[in-house]
Every structure is written in C-alpha cells, then in structure tokens.
Amino acid sequence: MLIGLSEVLAVFDGSFTFPSGQQYPEDVNYTFMRVFNASFGAGCLCVDNALCTISRFILLDAMLLFFTAMSALSFSGLYKHRSQPFTRVWWGWLFATGVVLGLVASSKWVGFFSVGLVGLYTVWELYDIFGQSRTRIRSYALHWSARIVALVVVLLAIYMLCFRIYFGLLYKSGPGDAPMDSLFQAGLQGTGLANQSMDIAYGSVITLKSAVPGVGLLHSHADIYPDGSKQQQVTGYTHADQNNNWVVETMHSQARGNTLETLEFERNGDIVRLVHAGTNRNLHSHAVAAILNFLFFAPFTFGFDYPVEELANRKWLLSWNV
C-alpha cells in the first residue's frame, strides 16, 4: 500500500507494467517513486549505510528494512529502561515497540521474525520478574497486562487495520484476484462471477479451482509432458487465463438435450467429459505416475483417437454435498 501511495502521489495511472529492459515513458514519474522508497532507506543510515543500496528500487524491502530497524531501536529503548517499569518513558517505548512490530509484520511475513525476537525476550523478562522476591502479585499482573495490550493487542489491531484499508482500496476485480475464493471474487466490482448462474448446463464453459490453497485453477496448454504419458500437460495455475476454461460435455454415446428452447442441467451423480476449451482435448487420467509426486496419477488430455481400453479413463463423476 505504501508503494501504491507513492504511485498516487506521482500521478501514475498504472498503465506501465515496468517490463525489464524497456525505457520509462515520459509520463511515468519513476524518480519520485524511487525517492519515496529511498527515504525509508535514509532512515536506516544510523544502522548501516549499506541498507540504502536496495532502497533505490521500487520494492517492499525498503519499508521492511526500515520498520525492522525501528523495531530494533524501540526494543533497545524498552530494554534500556527495563528497571523503570510503569514510568512515562517506559510506557512510551513499550507502545512504540508494539506499533512498529505491527508495521513490520504488515510489510512482509518475514517481519514476524522481529515479533518472535521481542516475544522471546518478553517471556524471559516476565519469568525473571516472577523470580524476584520483591515482586507482588498485583504488580506482576500489571506487567502481563501491559505487555498483552501493547505487544499483542496493538500489533494485531495494526495488522488487521492494514487489511481493512487494503480491501477497502481494492474493491474492483482484476487479474490478481484469480487465486482468491470464488465467493470473495463475486463481491468485487466488475467481476463476471456475479452474473453467472449457480446451475451448470451441458455445454457450459467452467473453471475448476482446487480446494487446496495455492494450487489454483485446473489448467492445460499445448505443451506435452517430456516423460511419463507424453500427452498434453494439465497443471494448476493461480492466475486468470483462457487456458483455465473447460467445457462440460456428455459422453460420446449420449445426445445433449440442449436446444434453443431447453437446457439440460447437470445432476449429482452424472458422468461427464471435461473438454479443454483452447485445444479441444479431453481431460484424462490413468495409472501413470505424476512427474513431481509419484504417489499420485498424472492428469493429461487426449484427443478423440482413444484406444478402446482408455475410454473409461476420461469419464468424470459429478458428486457434491447438498
């Protein structure tokens, strides 16, 4: 979002995608965007001037390094005043640490290493306070409460606030929403999912998304497997693409009931064919080990010239919980 802010301030419309080796158009104020990022690197000069090197580029690393350095600084201030608990300066460093940890965790997940460092120290410090003979129960409970509020509640509030702002700004559908859940995509402005029927008729063009996060959509293209079945590849793809489209068809021996007046909808328990829309080849599988994991069979696509013994391997059973 900070990089997006630099684009807004630079009056960048997003039409240029920064392809490698191409000259920047005159209307792209990349100098301002680089200076914006470099300002975060300049804030790290007191830590290490070598950090300015990576800050020249329009990347997230400048913000990550800056907030990491700030978390180390605030953590050091908290440690310095550990013998003065509940004073104004101690409260200031404690809440500053929580705020910066929320920012570093929101920059990249690798920022949680800073959270882990402070967390381990906090556990040790609370254990040390517990072992001191002068510690009273009320004072010890206050130590716990102060750290929970400043280092946990504040951190989570900033982390969730960043997501709230993020989803508030990105409310339109685009090429980056393909990995998201279909119900989430349906709520975006301009998405095609909102206008689609919940029922699927034979002849419909569909996409199939894996229930496993990160696998993406069922995808195929004209390339063949270099080994194994040596047929057309079928993979998972996390971006919107025409090669994710599949046509639901009946078996070759069955006549489709769709006409201009009627539509034949799929039913639970139907056996169908899935035809890749781009290459007109049928989704197929048999006892050939997958390329990357030998525990699973490899999916691929076949044309219409099936060997007789392979015909059953292109039948797919529709089954869903009502």
Tab-separated table of C-alpha atoms in Angstrom:
chain	number	residue	atom	x	y	z
A	1	MET	CA	0.000	0.000	0.000
A	2	LEU	CA	2.945	2.336	0.631
A	3	ILE	CA	4.188	1.729	-2.908
A	4	GLY	CA	0.650	2.369	-4.122
A	5	LEU	CA	0.690	5.633	-2.169
A	6	SER	CA	3.889	6.645	-3.957
A	7	GLU	CA	2.162	5.946	-7.294
A	8	VAL	CA	-0.808	8.106	-6.318
A	9	LEU	CA	1.482	10.958	-5.258
A	10	ALA	CA	3.430	10.579	-8.516
A	11	VAL	CA	0.147	10.687	-10.531
A	12	PHE	CA	0.879	7.255	-12.021
A	13	ASP	CA	-2.123	5.632	-13.735
A	14	GLY	CA	-0.757	2.061	-13.624
A	15	SER	CA	-0.694	1.572	-17.407
A	16	PHE	CA	3.063	0.908	-17.480
A	17	THR	CA	3.974	-2.523	-16.035
A	18	PHE	CA	7.744	-1.899	-15.703
A	19	PRO	CA	8.888	-4.651	-18.126
A	20	SER	CA	12.572	-5.451	-17.933
A	21	GLY	CA	14.852	-3.587	-20.347
A	22	GLN	CA	12.277	-1.048	-21.556
A	23	GLN	CA	12.687	2.706	-21.274
A	24	TYR	CA	10.334	4.524	-18.915
A	25	PRO	CA	7.690	6.653	-20.669
A	26	GLU	CA	7.854	10.377	-20.032
A	27	ASP	CA	4.573	10.379	-18.084
A	28	VAL	CA	5.914	7.842	-15.527
A	29	ASN	CA	7.472	9.787	-12.666
A	30	TYR	CA	9.683	6.907	-11.540
A	31	THR	CA	12.141	9.361	-9.961
A	32	PHE	CA	9.602	10.381	-7.324
A	33	MET	CA	8.660	6.747	-6.656
A	34	ARG	CA	12.321	5.831	-6.164
A	35	VAL	CA	12.925	8.820	-3.900
A	36	PHE	CA	9.858	7.791	-1.864
A	37	ASN	CA	11.349	4.324	-1.301
A	38	ALA	CA	14.836	5.699	-0.743
A	39	SER	CA	13.507	7.857	2.087
A	40	PHE	CA	12.914	4.667	4.079
A	41	GLY	CA	16.495	3.588	3.407
A	42	ALA	CA	17.711	7.009	4.520
A	43	GLY	CA	16.042	6.350	7.858
A	44	CYS	CA	18.316	3.330	8.306
A	45	LEU	CA	21.576	5.270	7.946
A	46	CYS	CA	22.096	5.149	11.692
A	47	VAL	CA	22.060	1.329	11.479
A	48	ASP	CA	24.037	0.588	8.327
A	49	ASN	CA	24.536	2.822	5.281
A	50	ALA	CA	24.681	-0.290	3.055
A	51	LEU	CA	20.909	-0.576	3.509
A	52	CYS	CA	20.491	2.398	1.175
A	53	THR	CA	21.572	0.236	-1.772
A	54	ILE	CA	18.394	-1.822	-2.018
A	55	SER	CA	16.244	1.234	-1.285
A	56	ARG	CA	16.905	2.617	-4.771
A	57	PHE	CA	14.408	0.149	-6.225
A	58	ILE	CA	10.612	0.264	-6.081
A	59	LEU	CA	10.354	-2.821	-3.829
A	60	LEU	CA	8.863	-3.685	-0.446
A	61	ASP	CA	12.291	-4.353	1.053
A	62	ALA	CA	12.947	-0.679	1.798
A	63	MET	CA	9.872	-0.474	4.048
A	64	LEU	CA	10.610	-3.870	5.587
A	65	LEU	CA	14.186	-2.934	6.493
A	66	PHE	CA	13.101	0.449	7.837
A	67	PHE	CA	10.429	-0.989	10.139
A	68	THR	CA	12.805	-3.804	11.179
A	69	ALA	CA	15.410	-1.206	12.168
A	70	MET	CA	12.762	0.799	14.015
A	71	SER	CA	11.616	-2.313	15.887
A	72	ALA	CA	15.209	-2.940	16.979
A	73	LEU	CA	15.518	0.696	18.077
A	74	SER	CA	12.289	0.698	20.096
A	75	PHE	CA	13.113	-2.702	21.569
A	76	SER	CA	16.519	-1.368	22.646
A	77	GLY	CA	14.846	1.635	24.313
A	78	LEU	CA	12.482	-0.694	26.154
A	79	TYR	CA	15.392	-2.849	27.318
A	80	LYS	CA	17.353	0.212	28.454
A	81	HIS	CA	14.501	1.314	30.737
A	82	ARG	CA	13.560	-2.172	31.981
A	83	SER	CA	14.499	-1.152	35.533
A	84	GLN	CA	11.962	1.736	35.429
A	85	PRO	CA	8.652	-0.061	34.786
A	86	PHE	CA	5.408	1.909	34.544
A	87	THR	CA	7.169	5.234	34.132
A	88	ARG	CA	6.185	7.541	31.270
A	89	VAL	CA	9.322	6.770	29.237
A	90	TRP	CA	8.878	3.019	29.779
A	91	TRP	CA	5.253	3.158	28.573
A	92	GLY	CA	6.370	5.179	25.549
A	93	TRP	CA	8.982	2.628	24.462
A	94	LEU	CA	6.611	-0.274	25.147
A	95	PHE	CA	3.819	1.083	22.939
A	96	ALA	CA	6.334	2.249	20.314
A	97	THR	CA	7.594	-1.345	20.125
A	98	GLY	CA	4.052	-2.663	19.659
A	99	VAL	CA	3.273	-0.135	16.918
A	100	VAL	CA	6.465	-0.812	14.967
A	101	LEU	CA	6.030	-4.582	15.307
A	102	GLY	CA	2.562	-4.200	13.791
A	103	LEU	CA	4.043	-2.264	10.879
A	104	VAL	CA	6.922	-4.677	10.237
A	105	ALA	CA	4.567	-7.679	10.374
A	106	SER	CA	2.226	-5.926	7.926
A	107	SER	CA	5.070	-5.238	5.478
A	108	LYS	CA	6.023	-8.881	4.920
A	109	TRP	CA	5.541	-12.086	6.851
A	110	VAL	CA	9.292	-12.289	7.327
A	111	GLY	CA	8.750	-9.354	9.705
A	112	PHE	CA	7.326	-11.840	12.198
A	113	PHE	CA	10.925	-12.784	12.999
A	114	SER	CA	11.148	-9.405	14.735
A	115	VAL	CA	7.924	-10.243	16.556
A	116	GLY	CA	9.440	-13.564	17.615
A	117	LEU	CA	12.588	-11.876	18.921
A	118	VAL	CA	10.617	-9.452	21.103
A	119	GLY	CA	8.287	-12.262	22.163
A	120	LEU	CA	11.135	-14.475	23.368
A	121	TYR	CA	12.648	-11.593	25.328
A	122	THR	CA	9.257	-10.761	26.862
A	123	VAL	CA	8.800	-14.361	28.060
A	124	TRP	CA	12.293	-14.333	29.606
A	125	GLU	CA	11.713	-10.947	31.248
A	126	LEU	CA	8.377	-11.988	32.770
A	127	TYR	CA	9.980	-15.161	34.084
A	128	ASP	CA	12.798	-13.104	35.595
A	129	ILE	CA	10.330	-10.699	37.252
A	130	PHE	CA	8.380	-13.647	38.640
A	131	GLY	CA	11.511	-14.938	40.373
A	132	GLN	CA	12.276	-11.658	42.145
A	133	SER	CA	11.398	-11.747	45.835
A	134	ARG	CA	10.082	-8.174	45.865
A	135	THR	CA	7.525	-8.835	43.126
A	136	ARG	CA	3.899	-8.530	44.241
A	137	ILE	CA	1.018	-10.330	42.573
A	138	ARG	CA	-0.746	-7.093	41.630
A	139	SER	CA	2.446	-5.653	40.131
A	140	TYR	CA	3.174	-8.899	38.254
A	141	ALA	CA	-0.356	-8.976	36.818
A	142	LEU	CA	0.116	-5.395	35.637
A	143	HIS	CA	3.349	-6.408	33.876
A	144	TRP	CA	1.414	-9.090	31.994
A	145	SER	CA	-1.486	-6.781	31.160
A	146	ALA	CA	0.777	-4.004	29.883
A	147	ARG	CA	2.634	-6.345	27.530
A	148	ILE	CA	-0.520	-8.054	26.292
A	149	VAL	CA	-2.110	-4.721	25.404
A	150	ALA	CA	0.995	-3.070	23.900
A	151	LEU	CA	2.683	-6.028	22.205
A	152	VAL	CA	-0.303	-8.200	21.248
A	153	VAL	CA	-3.478	-6.122	21.018
A	154	VAL	CA	-1.800	-3.120	19.394
A	155	LEU	CA	0.133	-5.363	16.979
A	156	LEU	CA	-2.981	-7.274	15.896
A	157	ALA	CA	-5.023	-4.073	15.614
A	158	ILE	CA	-2.480	-2.524	13.229
A	159	TYR	CA	-2.160	-5.763	11.265
A	160	MET	CA	-5.935	-6.078	10.793
A	161	LEU	CA	-6.309	-2.360	10.093
A	162	CYS	CA	-3.862	-2.703	7.201
A	163	PHE	CA	-6.018	-5.462	5.718
A	164	ARG	CA	-9.136	-3.364	6.260
A	165	ILE	CA	-7.572	-0.489	4.336
A	166	TYR	CA	-6.247	-2.904	1.702
A	167	PHE	CA	-9.640	-4.440	0.952
A	168	GLY	CA	-11.259	-1.005	1.119
A	169	LEU	CA	-8.944	0.265	-1.625
A	170	LEU	CA	-9.000	-2.870	-3.798
A	171	TYR	CA	-12.733	-3.360	-4.328
A	172	LYS	CA	-12.593	-3.931	-8.097
A	173	SER	CA	-11.973	-7.189	-9.943
A	174	GLY	CA	-8.659	-7.581	-11.754
A	175	PRO	CA	-6.114	-10.151	-12.941
A	176	GLY	CA	-4.761	-10.610	-9.402
A	177	ASP	CA	-7.989	-11.949	-7.873
A	178	ALA	CA	-7.865	-15.384	-9.553
A	179	PRO	CA	-6.295	-17.175	-6.529
A	180	MET	CA	-8.992	-15.794	-4.214
A	181	ASP	CA	-12.093	-17.678	-3.160
A	182	SER	CA	-14.957	-17.581	-5.679
A	183	LEU	CA	-17.361	-16.081	-3.147
A	184	PHE	CA	-14.830	-13.326	-2.447
A	185	GLN	CA	-14.445	-12.637	-6.175
A	186	ALA	CA	-18.220	-12.470	-6.577
A	187	GLY	CA	-18.297	-9.493	-4.196
A	188	LEU	CA	-15.805	-7.453	-6.224
A	189	GLN	CA	-16.968	-4.685	-8.513
A	190	GLY	CA	-16.813	-5.594	-12.210
A	191	THR	CA	-16.389	-9.344	-11.744
A	192	GLY	CA	-18.025	-11.724	-14.182
A	193	LEU	CA	-18.888	-14.213	-11.436
A	194	ALA	CA	-21.726	-12.075	-10.127
A	195	ASN	CA	-23.688	-12.557	-13.366
A	196	GLN	CA	-23.187	-16.304	-13.667
A	197	SER	CA	-25.784	-18.941	-12.906
A	198	MET	CA	-25.288	-21.241	-9.926
A	199	ASP	CA	-26.515	-24.158	-12.087
A	200	ILE	CA	-24.360	-25.634	-14.844
A	201	ALA	CA	-25.827	-26.882	-18.111
A	202	TYR	CA	-24.151	-29.237	-20.539
A	203	GLY	CA	-22.037	-27.193	-22.935
A	204	SER	CA	-21.189	-24.617	-20.259
A	205	VAL	CA	-17.662	-23.217	-20.049
A	206	ILE	CA	-16.411	-23.518	-16.472
A	207	THR	CA	-13.257	-23.202	-14.404
A	208	LEU	CA	-12.316	-25.648	-11.655
A	209	LYS	CA	-10.463	-24.437	-8.569
A	210	SER	CA	-8.604	-26.699	-6.153
A	211	ALA	CA	-9.758	-26.764	-2.533
A	212	VAL	CA	-6.081	-26.825	-1.540
A	213	PRO	CA	-4.796	-23.228	-1.047
A	214	GLY	CA	-2.145	-22.132	-3.518
A	215	VAL	CA	-2.794	-24.820	-6.159
A	216	GLY	CA	-5.078	-22.638	-8.243
A	217	LEU	CA	-7.246	-23.458	-11.240
A	218	LEU	CA	-7.219	-26.542	-13.454
A	219	HIS	CA	-5.131	-25.516	-16.475
A	220	SER	CA	-3.884	-27.016	-19.696
A	221	HIS	CA	-1.914	-25.901	-22.744
A	222	ALA	CA	-0.494	-27.350	-25.940
A	223	ASP	CA	2.827	-28.440	-24.371
A	224	ILE	CA	3.279	-32.152	-23.679
A	225	TYR	CA	4.883	-33.959	-20.754
A	226	PRO	CA	8.540	-34.691	-21.580
A	227	ASP	CA	8.270	-38.025	-19.789
A	228	GLY	CA	5.611	-40.390	-18.483
A	229	SER	CA	2.420	-40.245	-20.551
A	230	LYS	CA	3.938	-37.776	-23.070
A	231	GLN	CA	0.478	-36.286	-23.555
A	232	GLN	CA	-0.758	-32.705	-23.219
A	233	GLN	CA	0.047	-31.223	-19.826
A	234	VAL	CA	-2.568	-30.489	-17.154
A	235	THR	CA	-1.440	-28.313	-14.254
A	236	GLY	CA	-2.649	-25.923	-11.576
A	237	TYR	CA	-2.445	-22.196	-12.357
A	238	THR	CA	-3.144	-19.339	-9.941
A	239	HIS	CA	-3.841	-16.567	-12.480
A	240	ALA	CA	-6.780	-15.784	-14.746
A	241	ASP	CA	-6.137	-17.279	-18.185
A	242	GLN	CA	-8.124	-18.575	-21.163
A	243	ASN	CA	-6.417	-21.957	-20.758
A	244	ASN	CA	-8.284	-22.429	-17.460
A	245	ASN	CA	-11.585	-22.885	-19.345
A	246	TRP	CA	-13.202	-26.314	-19.655
A	247	VAL	CA	-16.419	-27.333	-21.423
A	248	VAL	CA	-18.745	-29.781	-19.693
A	249	GLU	CA	-19.926	-32.379	-22.223
A	250	THR	CA	-21.912	-35.612	-22.157
A	251	MET	CA	-20.304	-38.915	-23.097
A	252	HIS	CA	-19.892	-39.551	-26.845
A	253	SER	CA	-22.687	-42.093	-26.833
A	254	GLN	CA	-25.154	-39.654	-25.241
A	255	ALA	CA	-27.032	-36.912	-27.035
A	256	ARG	CA	-27.017	-33.497	-25.402
A	257	GLY	CA	-30.512	-32.323	-24.508
A	258	ASN	CA	-29.792	-28.618	-25.015
A	259	THR	CA	-31.756	-26.812	-27.703
A	260	LEU	CA	-32.780	-23.214	-28.274
A	261	GLU	CA	-35.835	-23.859	-26.087
A	262	THR	CA	-34.483	-26.190	-23.394
A	263	LEU	CA	-31.351	-26.659	-21.360
A	264	GLU	CA	-30.159	-29.903	-19.804
A	265	PHE	CA	-28.561	-29.220	-16.431
A	266	GLU	CA	-26.035	-31.366	-14.656
A	267	ARG	CA	-27.221	-33.510	-11.783
A	268	ASN	CA	-25.488	-35.114	-8.854
A	269	GLY	CA	-24.114	-38.473	-9.990
A	270	ASP	CA	-23.851	-37.615	-13.704
A	271	ILE	CA	-20.835	-38.920	-15.632
A	272	VAL	CA	-19.387	-36.249	-17.912
A	273	ARG	CA	-16.431	-35.346	-20.072
A	274	LEU	CA	-14.329	-32.239	-19.458
A	275	VAL	CA	-13.034	-30.808	-22.728
A	276	HIS	CA	-10.298	-28.188	-22.715
A	277	ALA	CA	-11.768	-25.166	-24.478
A	278	GLY	CA	-8.491	-23.993	-26.002
A	279	THR	CA	-7.268	-27.268	-27.515
A	280	ASN	CA	-10.494	-29.346	-27.710
A	281	ARG	CA	-8.879	-32.259	-25.884
A	282	ASN	CA	-10.492	-34.342	-23.137
A	283	LEU	CA	-9.299	-34.468	-19.543
A	284	HIS	CA	-7.883	-37.926	-18.966
A	285	SER	CA	-6.041	-39.916	-16.323
A	286	HIS	CA	-4.688	-43.418	-15.887
A	287	ALA	CA	-2.093	-45.327	-13.880
A	288	VAL	CA	0.918	-43.226	-14.909
A	289	ALA	CA	2.800	-41.628	-12.029
A	290	ALA	CA	2.828	-37.847	-11.799
A	291	ILE	CA	6.041	-36.031	-12.696
A	292	LEU	CA	6.540	-34.276	-9.331
A	293	ASN	CA	4.886	-36.751	-6.954
A	294	PHE	CA	4.956	-40.468	-7.732
A	295	LEU	CA	2.213	-41.124	-5.145
A	296	PHE	CA	-0.422	-39.657	-7.499
A	297	PHE	CA	-1.569	-40.354	-11.046
A	298	ALA	CA	-0.731	-37.788	-13.717
A	299	PRO	CA	-3.640	-35.924	-15.353
A	300	PHE	CA	-3.357	-35.083	-19.049
A	301	THR	CA	-5.553	-34.514	-22.091
A	302	PHE	CA	-6.269	-36.807	-25.016
A	303	GLY	CA	-7.793	-36.163	-28.433
A	304	PHE	CA	-10.651	-38.179	-29.918
A	305	ASP	CA	-8.398	-41.013	-31.107
A	306	TYR	CA	-8.722	-43.039	-27.889
A	307	PRO	CA	-7.563	-46.628	-27.646
A	308	VAL	CA	-10.618	-48.681	-26.657
A	309	GLU	CA	-9.090	-49.639	-23.306
A	310	GLU	CA	-8.628	-45.933	-22.422
A	311	LEU	CA	-12.239	-44.782	-22.924
A	312	ALA	CA	-13.209	-45.230	-19.260
A	313	ASN	CA	-10.350	-43.003	-18.130
A	314	ARG	CA	-11.984	-39.859	-19.488
A	315	LYS	CA	-15.216	-40.320	-17.518
A	316	TRP	CA	-15.637	-37.983	-14.537
A	317	LEU	CA	-18.280	-38.450	-11.859
A	318	LEU	CA	-20.071	-35.362	-10.534
A	319	SER	CA	-20.621	-35.547	-6.817
A	320	TRP	CA	-21.443	-32.789	-4.367
A	321	ASN	CA	-22.971	-32.371	-0.943
A	322	VAL	CA	-26.381	-30.724	-0.989
